[in-house]
mmCIF file of C-alpha atoms in Angstrom:
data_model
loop_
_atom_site.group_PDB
_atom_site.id
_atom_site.type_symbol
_atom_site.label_atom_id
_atom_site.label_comp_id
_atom_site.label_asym_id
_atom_site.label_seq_id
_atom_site.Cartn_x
_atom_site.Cartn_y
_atom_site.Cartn_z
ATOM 1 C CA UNK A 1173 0.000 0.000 0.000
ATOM 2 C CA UNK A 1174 1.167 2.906 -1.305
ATOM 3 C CA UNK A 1175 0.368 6.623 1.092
ATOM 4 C CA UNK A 1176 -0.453 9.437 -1.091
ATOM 5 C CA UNK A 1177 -1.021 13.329 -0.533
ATOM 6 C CA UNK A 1178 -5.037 12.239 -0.612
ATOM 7 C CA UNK A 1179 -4.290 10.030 2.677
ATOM 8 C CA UNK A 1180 -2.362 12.599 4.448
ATOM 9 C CA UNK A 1181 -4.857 15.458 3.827
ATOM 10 C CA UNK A 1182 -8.085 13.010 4.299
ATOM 11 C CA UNK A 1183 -6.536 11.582 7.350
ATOM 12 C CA UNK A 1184 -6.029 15.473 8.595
ATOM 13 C CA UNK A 1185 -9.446 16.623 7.746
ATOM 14 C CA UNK A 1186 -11.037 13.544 10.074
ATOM 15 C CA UNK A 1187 -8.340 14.405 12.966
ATOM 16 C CA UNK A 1188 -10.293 17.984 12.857
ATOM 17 C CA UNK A 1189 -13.490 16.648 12.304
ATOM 18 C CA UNK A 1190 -13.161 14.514 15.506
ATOM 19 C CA UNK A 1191 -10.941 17.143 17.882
ATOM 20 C CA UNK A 1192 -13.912 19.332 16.707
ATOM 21 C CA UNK A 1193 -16.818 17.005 17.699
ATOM 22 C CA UNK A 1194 -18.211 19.030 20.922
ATOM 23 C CA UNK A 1195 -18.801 21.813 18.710
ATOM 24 C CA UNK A 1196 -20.212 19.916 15.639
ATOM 25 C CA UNK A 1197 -22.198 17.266 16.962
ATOM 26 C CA UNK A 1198 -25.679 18.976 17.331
ATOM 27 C CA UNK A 1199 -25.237 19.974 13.625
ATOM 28 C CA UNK A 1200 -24.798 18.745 9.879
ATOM 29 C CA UNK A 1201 -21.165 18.893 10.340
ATOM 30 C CA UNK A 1202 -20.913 15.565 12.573
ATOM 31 C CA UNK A 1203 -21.530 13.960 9.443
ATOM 32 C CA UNK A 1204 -17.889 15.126 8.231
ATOM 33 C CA UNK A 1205 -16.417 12.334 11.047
ATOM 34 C CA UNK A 1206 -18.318 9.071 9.501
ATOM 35 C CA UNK A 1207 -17.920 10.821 5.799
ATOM 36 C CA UNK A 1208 -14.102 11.537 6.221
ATOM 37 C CA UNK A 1209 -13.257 7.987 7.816
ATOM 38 C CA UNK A 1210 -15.557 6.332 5.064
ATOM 39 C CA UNK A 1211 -12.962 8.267 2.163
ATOM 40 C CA UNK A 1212 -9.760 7.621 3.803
ATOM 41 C CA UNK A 1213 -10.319 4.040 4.508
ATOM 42 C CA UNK A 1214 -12.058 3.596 1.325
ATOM 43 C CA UNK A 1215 -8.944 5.066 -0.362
ATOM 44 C CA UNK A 1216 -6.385 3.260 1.750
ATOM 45 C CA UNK A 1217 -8.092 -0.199 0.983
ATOM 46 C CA UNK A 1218 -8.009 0.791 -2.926
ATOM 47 C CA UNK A 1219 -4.119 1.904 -2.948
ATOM 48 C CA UNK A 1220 -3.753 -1.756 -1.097
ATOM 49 C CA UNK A 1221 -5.335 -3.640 -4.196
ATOM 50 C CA UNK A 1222 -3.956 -1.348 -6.884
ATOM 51 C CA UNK A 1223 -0.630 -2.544 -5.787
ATOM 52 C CA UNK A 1224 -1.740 -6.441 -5.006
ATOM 53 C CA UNK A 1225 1.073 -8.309 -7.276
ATOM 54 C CA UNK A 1226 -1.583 -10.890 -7.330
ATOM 55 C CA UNK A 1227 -4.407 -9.277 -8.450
ATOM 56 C CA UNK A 1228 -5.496 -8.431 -11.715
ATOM 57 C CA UNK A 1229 -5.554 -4.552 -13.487
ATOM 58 C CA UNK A 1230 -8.498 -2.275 -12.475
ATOM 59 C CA UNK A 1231 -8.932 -4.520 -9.359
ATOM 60 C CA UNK A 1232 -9.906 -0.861 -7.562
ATOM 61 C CA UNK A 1233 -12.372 0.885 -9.332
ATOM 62 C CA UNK A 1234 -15.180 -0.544 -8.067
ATOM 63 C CA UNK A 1235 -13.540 0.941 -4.484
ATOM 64 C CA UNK A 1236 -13.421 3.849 -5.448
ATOM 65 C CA UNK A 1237 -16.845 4.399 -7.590
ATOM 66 C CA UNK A 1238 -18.545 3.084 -3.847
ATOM 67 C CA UNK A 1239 -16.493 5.818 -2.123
ATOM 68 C CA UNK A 1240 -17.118 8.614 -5.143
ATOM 69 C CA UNK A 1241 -20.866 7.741 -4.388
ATOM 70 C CA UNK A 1242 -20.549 8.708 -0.635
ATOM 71 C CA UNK A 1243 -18.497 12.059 -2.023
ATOM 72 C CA UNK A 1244 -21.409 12.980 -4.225
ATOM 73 C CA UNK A 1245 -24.012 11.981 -1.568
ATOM 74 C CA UNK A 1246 -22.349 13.815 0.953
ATOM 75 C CA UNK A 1247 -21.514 17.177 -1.017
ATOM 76 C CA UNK A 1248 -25.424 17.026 -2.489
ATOM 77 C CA UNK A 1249 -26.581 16.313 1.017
ATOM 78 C CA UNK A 1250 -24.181 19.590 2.460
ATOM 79 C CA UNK A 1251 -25.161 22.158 -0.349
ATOM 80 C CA UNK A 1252 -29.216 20.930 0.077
ATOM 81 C CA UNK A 1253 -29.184 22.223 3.352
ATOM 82 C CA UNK A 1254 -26.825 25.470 2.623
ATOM 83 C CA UNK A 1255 -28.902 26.544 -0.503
ATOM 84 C CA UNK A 1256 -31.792 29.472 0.108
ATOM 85 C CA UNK A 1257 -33.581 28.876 -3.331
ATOM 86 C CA UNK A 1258 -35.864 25.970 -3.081
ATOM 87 C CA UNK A 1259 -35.722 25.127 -6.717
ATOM 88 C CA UNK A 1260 -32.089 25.096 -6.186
ATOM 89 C CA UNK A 1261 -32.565 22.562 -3.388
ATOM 90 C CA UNK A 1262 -34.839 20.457 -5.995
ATOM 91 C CA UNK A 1263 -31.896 20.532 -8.597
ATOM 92 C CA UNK A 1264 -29.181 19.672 -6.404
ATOM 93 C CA UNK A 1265 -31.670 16.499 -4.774
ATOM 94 C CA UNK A 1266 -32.478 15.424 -7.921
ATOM 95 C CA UNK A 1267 -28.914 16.203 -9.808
ATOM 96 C CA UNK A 1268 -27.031 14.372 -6.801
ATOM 97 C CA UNK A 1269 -29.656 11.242 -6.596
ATOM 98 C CA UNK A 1270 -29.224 10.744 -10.806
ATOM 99 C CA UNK A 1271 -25.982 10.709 -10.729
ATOM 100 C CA UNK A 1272 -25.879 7.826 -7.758
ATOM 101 C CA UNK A 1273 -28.144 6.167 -9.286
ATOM 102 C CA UNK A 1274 -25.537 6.295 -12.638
ATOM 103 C CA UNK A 1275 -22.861 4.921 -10.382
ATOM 104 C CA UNK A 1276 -24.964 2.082 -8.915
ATOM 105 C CA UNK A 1277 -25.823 0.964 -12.409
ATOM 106 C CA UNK A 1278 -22.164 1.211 -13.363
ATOM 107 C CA UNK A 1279 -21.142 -0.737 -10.140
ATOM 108 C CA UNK A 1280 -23.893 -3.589 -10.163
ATOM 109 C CA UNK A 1281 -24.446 -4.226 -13.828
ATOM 110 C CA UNK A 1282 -21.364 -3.543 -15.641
ATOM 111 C CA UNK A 1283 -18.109 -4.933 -16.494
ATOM 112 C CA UNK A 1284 -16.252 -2.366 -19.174
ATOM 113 C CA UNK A 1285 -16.547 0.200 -16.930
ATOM 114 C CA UNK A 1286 -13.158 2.936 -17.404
ATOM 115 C CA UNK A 1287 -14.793 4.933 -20.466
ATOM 116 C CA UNK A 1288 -18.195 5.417 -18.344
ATOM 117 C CA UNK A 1289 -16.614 6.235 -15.005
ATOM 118 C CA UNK A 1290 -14.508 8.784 -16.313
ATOM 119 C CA UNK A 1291 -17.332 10.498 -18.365
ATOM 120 C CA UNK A 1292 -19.756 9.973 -14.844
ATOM 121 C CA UNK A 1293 -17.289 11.706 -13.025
ATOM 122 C CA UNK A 1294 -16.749 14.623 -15.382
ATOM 123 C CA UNK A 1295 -20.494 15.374 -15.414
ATOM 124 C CA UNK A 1296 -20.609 15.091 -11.724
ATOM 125 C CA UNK A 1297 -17.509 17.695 -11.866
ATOM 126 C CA UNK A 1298 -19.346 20.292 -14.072
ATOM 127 C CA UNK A 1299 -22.713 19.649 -12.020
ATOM 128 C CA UNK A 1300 -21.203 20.317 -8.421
ATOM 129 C CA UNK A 1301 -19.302 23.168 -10.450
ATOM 130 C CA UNK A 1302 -22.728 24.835 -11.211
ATOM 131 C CA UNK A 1303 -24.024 24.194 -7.433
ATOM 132 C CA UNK A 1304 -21.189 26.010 -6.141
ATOM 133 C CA UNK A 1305 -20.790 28.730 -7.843
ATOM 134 C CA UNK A 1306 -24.833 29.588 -7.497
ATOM 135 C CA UNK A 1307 -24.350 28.830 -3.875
ATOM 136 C CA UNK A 1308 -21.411 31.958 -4.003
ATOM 137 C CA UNK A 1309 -24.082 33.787 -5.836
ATOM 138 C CA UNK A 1310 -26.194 33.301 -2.783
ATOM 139 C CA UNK A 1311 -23.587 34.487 -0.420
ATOM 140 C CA UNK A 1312 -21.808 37.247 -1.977
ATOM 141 C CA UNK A 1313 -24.429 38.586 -3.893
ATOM 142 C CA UNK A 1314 -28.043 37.447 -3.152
ATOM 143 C CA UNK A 1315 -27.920 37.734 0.237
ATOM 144 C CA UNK A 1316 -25.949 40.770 0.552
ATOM 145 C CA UNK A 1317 -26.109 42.352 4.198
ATOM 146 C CA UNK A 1318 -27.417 38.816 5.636
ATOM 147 C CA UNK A 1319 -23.378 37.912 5.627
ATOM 148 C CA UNK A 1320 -21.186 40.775 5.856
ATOM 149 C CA UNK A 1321 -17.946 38.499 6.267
ATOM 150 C CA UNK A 1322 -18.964 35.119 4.185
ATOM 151 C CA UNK A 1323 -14.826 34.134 4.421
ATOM 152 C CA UNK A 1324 -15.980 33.900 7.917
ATOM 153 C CA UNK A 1325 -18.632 31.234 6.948
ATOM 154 C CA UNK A 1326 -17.905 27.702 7.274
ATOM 155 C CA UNK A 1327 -20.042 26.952 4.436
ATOM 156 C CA UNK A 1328 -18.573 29.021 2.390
ATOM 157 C CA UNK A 1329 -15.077 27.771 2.484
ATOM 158 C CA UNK A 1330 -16.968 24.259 2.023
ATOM 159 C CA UNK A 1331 -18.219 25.502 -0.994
ATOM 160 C CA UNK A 1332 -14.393 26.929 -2.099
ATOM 161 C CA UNK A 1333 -13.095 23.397 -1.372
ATOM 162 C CA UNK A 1334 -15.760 22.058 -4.055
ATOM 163 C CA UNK A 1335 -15.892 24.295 -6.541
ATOM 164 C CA UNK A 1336 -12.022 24.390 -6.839
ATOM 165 C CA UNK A 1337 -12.190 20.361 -6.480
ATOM 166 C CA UNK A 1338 -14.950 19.742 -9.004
ATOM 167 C CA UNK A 1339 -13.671 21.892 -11.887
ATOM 168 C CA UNK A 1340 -10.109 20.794 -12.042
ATOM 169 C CA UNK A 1341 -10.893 17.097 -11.239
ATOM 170 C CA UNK A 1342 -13.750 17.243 -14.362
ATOM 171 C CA UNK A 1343 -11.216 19.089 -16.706
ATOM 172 C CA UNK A 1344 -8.986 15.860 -15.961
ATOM 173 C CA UNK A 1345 -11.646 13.095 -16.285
ATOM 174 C CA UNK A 1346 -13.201 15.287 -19.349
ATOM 175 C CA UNK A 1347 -9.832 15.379 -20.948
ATOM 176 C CA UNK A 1348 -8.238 12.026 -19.767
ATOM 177 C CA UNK A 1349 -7.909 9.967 -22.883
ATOM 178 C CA UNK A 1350 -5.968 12.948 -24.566
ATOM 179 C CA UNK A 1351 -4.093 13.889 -21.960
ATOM 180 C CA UNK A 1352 -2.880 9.587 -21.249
ATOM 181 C CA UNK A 1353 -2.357 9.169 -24.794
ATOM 182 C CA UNK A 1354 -0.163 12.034 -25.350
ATOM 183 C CA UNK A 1355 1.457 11.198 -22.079
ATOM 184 C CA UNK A 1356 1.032 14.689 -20.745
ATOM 185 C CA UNK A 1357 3.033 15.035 -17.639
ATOM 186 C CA UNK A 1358 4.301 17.780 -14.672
ATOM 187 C CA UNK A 1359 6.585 17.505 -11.910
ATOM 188 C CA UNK A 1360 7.142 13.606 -13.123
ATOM 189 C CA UNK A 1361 3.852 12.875 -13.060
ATOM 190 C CA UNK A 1362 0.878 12.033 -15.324
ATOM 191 C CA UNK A 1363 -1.369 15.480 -15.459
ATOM 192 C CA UNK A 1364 -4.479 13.576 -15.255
ATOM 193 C CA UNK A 1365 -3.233 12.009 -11.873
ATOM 194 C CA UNK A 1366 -1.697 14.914 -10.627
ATOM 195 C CA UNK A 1367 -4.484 17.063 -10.839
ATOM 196 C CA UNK A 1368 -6.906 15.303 -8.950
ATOM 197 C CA UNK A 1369 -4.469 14.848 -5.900
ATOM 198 C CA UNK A 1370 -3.279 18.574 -6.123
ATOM 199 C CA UNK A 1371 -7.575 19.262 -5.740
ATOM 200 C CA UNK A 1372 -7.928 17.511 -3.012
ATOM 201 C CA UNK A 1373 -5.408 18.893 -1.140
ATOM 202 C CA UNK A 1374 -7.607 22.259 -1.509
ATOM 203 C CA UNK A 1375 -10.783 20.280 -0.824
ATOM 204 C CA UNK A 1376 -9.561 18.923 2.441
ATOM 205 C CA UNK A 1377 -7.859 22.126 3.882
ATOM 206 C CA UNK A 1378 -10.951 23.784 2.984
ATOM 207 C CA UNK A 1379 -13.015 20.923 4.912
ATOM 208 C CA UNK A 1380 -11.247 21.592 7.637
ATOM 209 C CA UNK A 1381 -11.135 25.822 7.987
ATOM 210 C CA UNK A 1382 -14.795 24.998 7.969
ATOM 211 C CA UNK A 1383 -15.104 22.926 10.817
ATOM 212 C CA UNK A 1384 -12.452 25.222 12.523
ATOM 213 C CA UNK A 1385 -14.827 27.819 11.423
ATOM 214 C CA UNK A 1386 -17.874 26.149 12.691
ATOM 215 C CA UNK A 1387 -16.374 25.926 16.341
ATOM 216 C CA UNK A 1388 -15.714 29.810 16.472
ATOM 217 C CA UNK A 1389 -19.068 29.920 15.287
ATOM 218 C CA UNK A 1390 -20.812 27.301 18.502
ATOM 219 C CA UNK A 1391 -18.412 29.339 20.680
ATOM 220 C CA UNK A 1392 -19.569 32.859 19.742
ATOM 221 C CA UNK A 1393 -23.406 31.217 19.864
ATOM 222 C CA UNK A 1394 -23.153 29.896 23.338
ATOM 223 C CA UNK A 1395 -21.221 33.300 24.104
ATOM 224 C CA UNK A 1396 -24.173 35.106 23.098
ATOM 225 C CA UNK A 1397 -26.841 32.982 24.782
ATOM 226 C CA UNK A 1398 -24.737 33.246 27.810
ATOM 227 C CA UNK A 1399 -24.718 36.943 27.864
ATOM 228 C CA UNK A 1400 -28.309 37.112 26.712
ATOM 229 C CA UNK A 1401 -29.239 35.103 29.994
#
């Protein structure tokens, strides 16, 4: 088993999550701890069979198209409850629960699965793309005067974290056959695997300024209701 960047940023996100839990567990961010464990594990177990001598190519995609289904759960389940439009809420439910379903039928019923997951994951890049950046709308424009600070939001780095994760990951998934059979590299390594990793570095760090974030926030709350009694 081989650790990667992913690991070491995963495995620091769920340290947070979990140092953190007083101050998250009467909210949606508790769900980070059994999310963030589900990932890094997930991960771990597929780096163990992608180098298993004995086992045959591709041995750990259907690994990882289980744990990209808990991402996309998880991320549609997170921006559901942060979005103010309702018919934004509707798209993301119904946006999040097609593209599951997409995966499921890719895990249970097929066998030449590379081309599909790639273009699955692309669309689910450009989709959570869209949520994101209308959820910014929301915050920095929209809603103007309800957040004077939104970098102060834990929500909003959330949504940073995604939206910088889901557009370069899809540009690499989108453009993965050209970029493998030109062999496109940087730094030594494959662009279409160096991409992803460098992504969710940002998505992890930004996973866990928001649950920093979310404790200032409890503590000022219970601060207030303090002073208020």
């Amino acid at each position: 088993m081989k650790i990667i960047s992913n690991h070491v940023v995963e495995a620091i996100g769920l340290v947070t999550a979990i140092l953190n839990y007083t101050y998250i567990k009467n909210s949606r961010y508790v769900y980070f701890i059994p999310y963030l464990a589900f990932v890094l594990f997930g991960e771990l177990g597929a780096s163990y069979f992608y180098y298993a001598s004995n086992l045959s190519a591709f041995k750990n995609w259907h690994i990882y198209l289980i744990v990209y289904m808990v991402i996309q759960i998880f991320i549609g389940y997170q921006f559901y409850n942060i979005l103010l439009s309702e018919k934004m809420k509707q798209v993301t439910f119904i946006g999040t629960s097609i593209l599951t379903l997409m995966l499921s039928v890719i895990l249970f019923f097929l066998t030449d699965i590379g081309n599909l997951i790639n273009f699955t994951h692309g669309i689910a890049g450009l989709f959570f793309s869209y949520i994101a950046f209308f959820v910014l709308y929301e915050k920095l424009i929209y809603s103007e005067g309800l957040e004077i600070r939104p970098y102060h939001s834990p929500d909003f780095w959330f949504t940073i974290g995604v939206l910088f994760f889901s557009v370069g990951t899809s540009l690499s998934y989108i453009l993965y056959f050209y970029l493998r059979n030109d062999n496109v590299f940087f730094l030594g390594m494959r662009v279409y695997h160096l991409l992803p990793r460098i992504c969710s570095v940002v998505l992890y760090n930004c996973y866990a300024v928001a649950i920093i974030l979310w404790r200032k926030k409890a503590l000022l709350t219970a601060s207030e209701n303090k002073t208020a009694h």
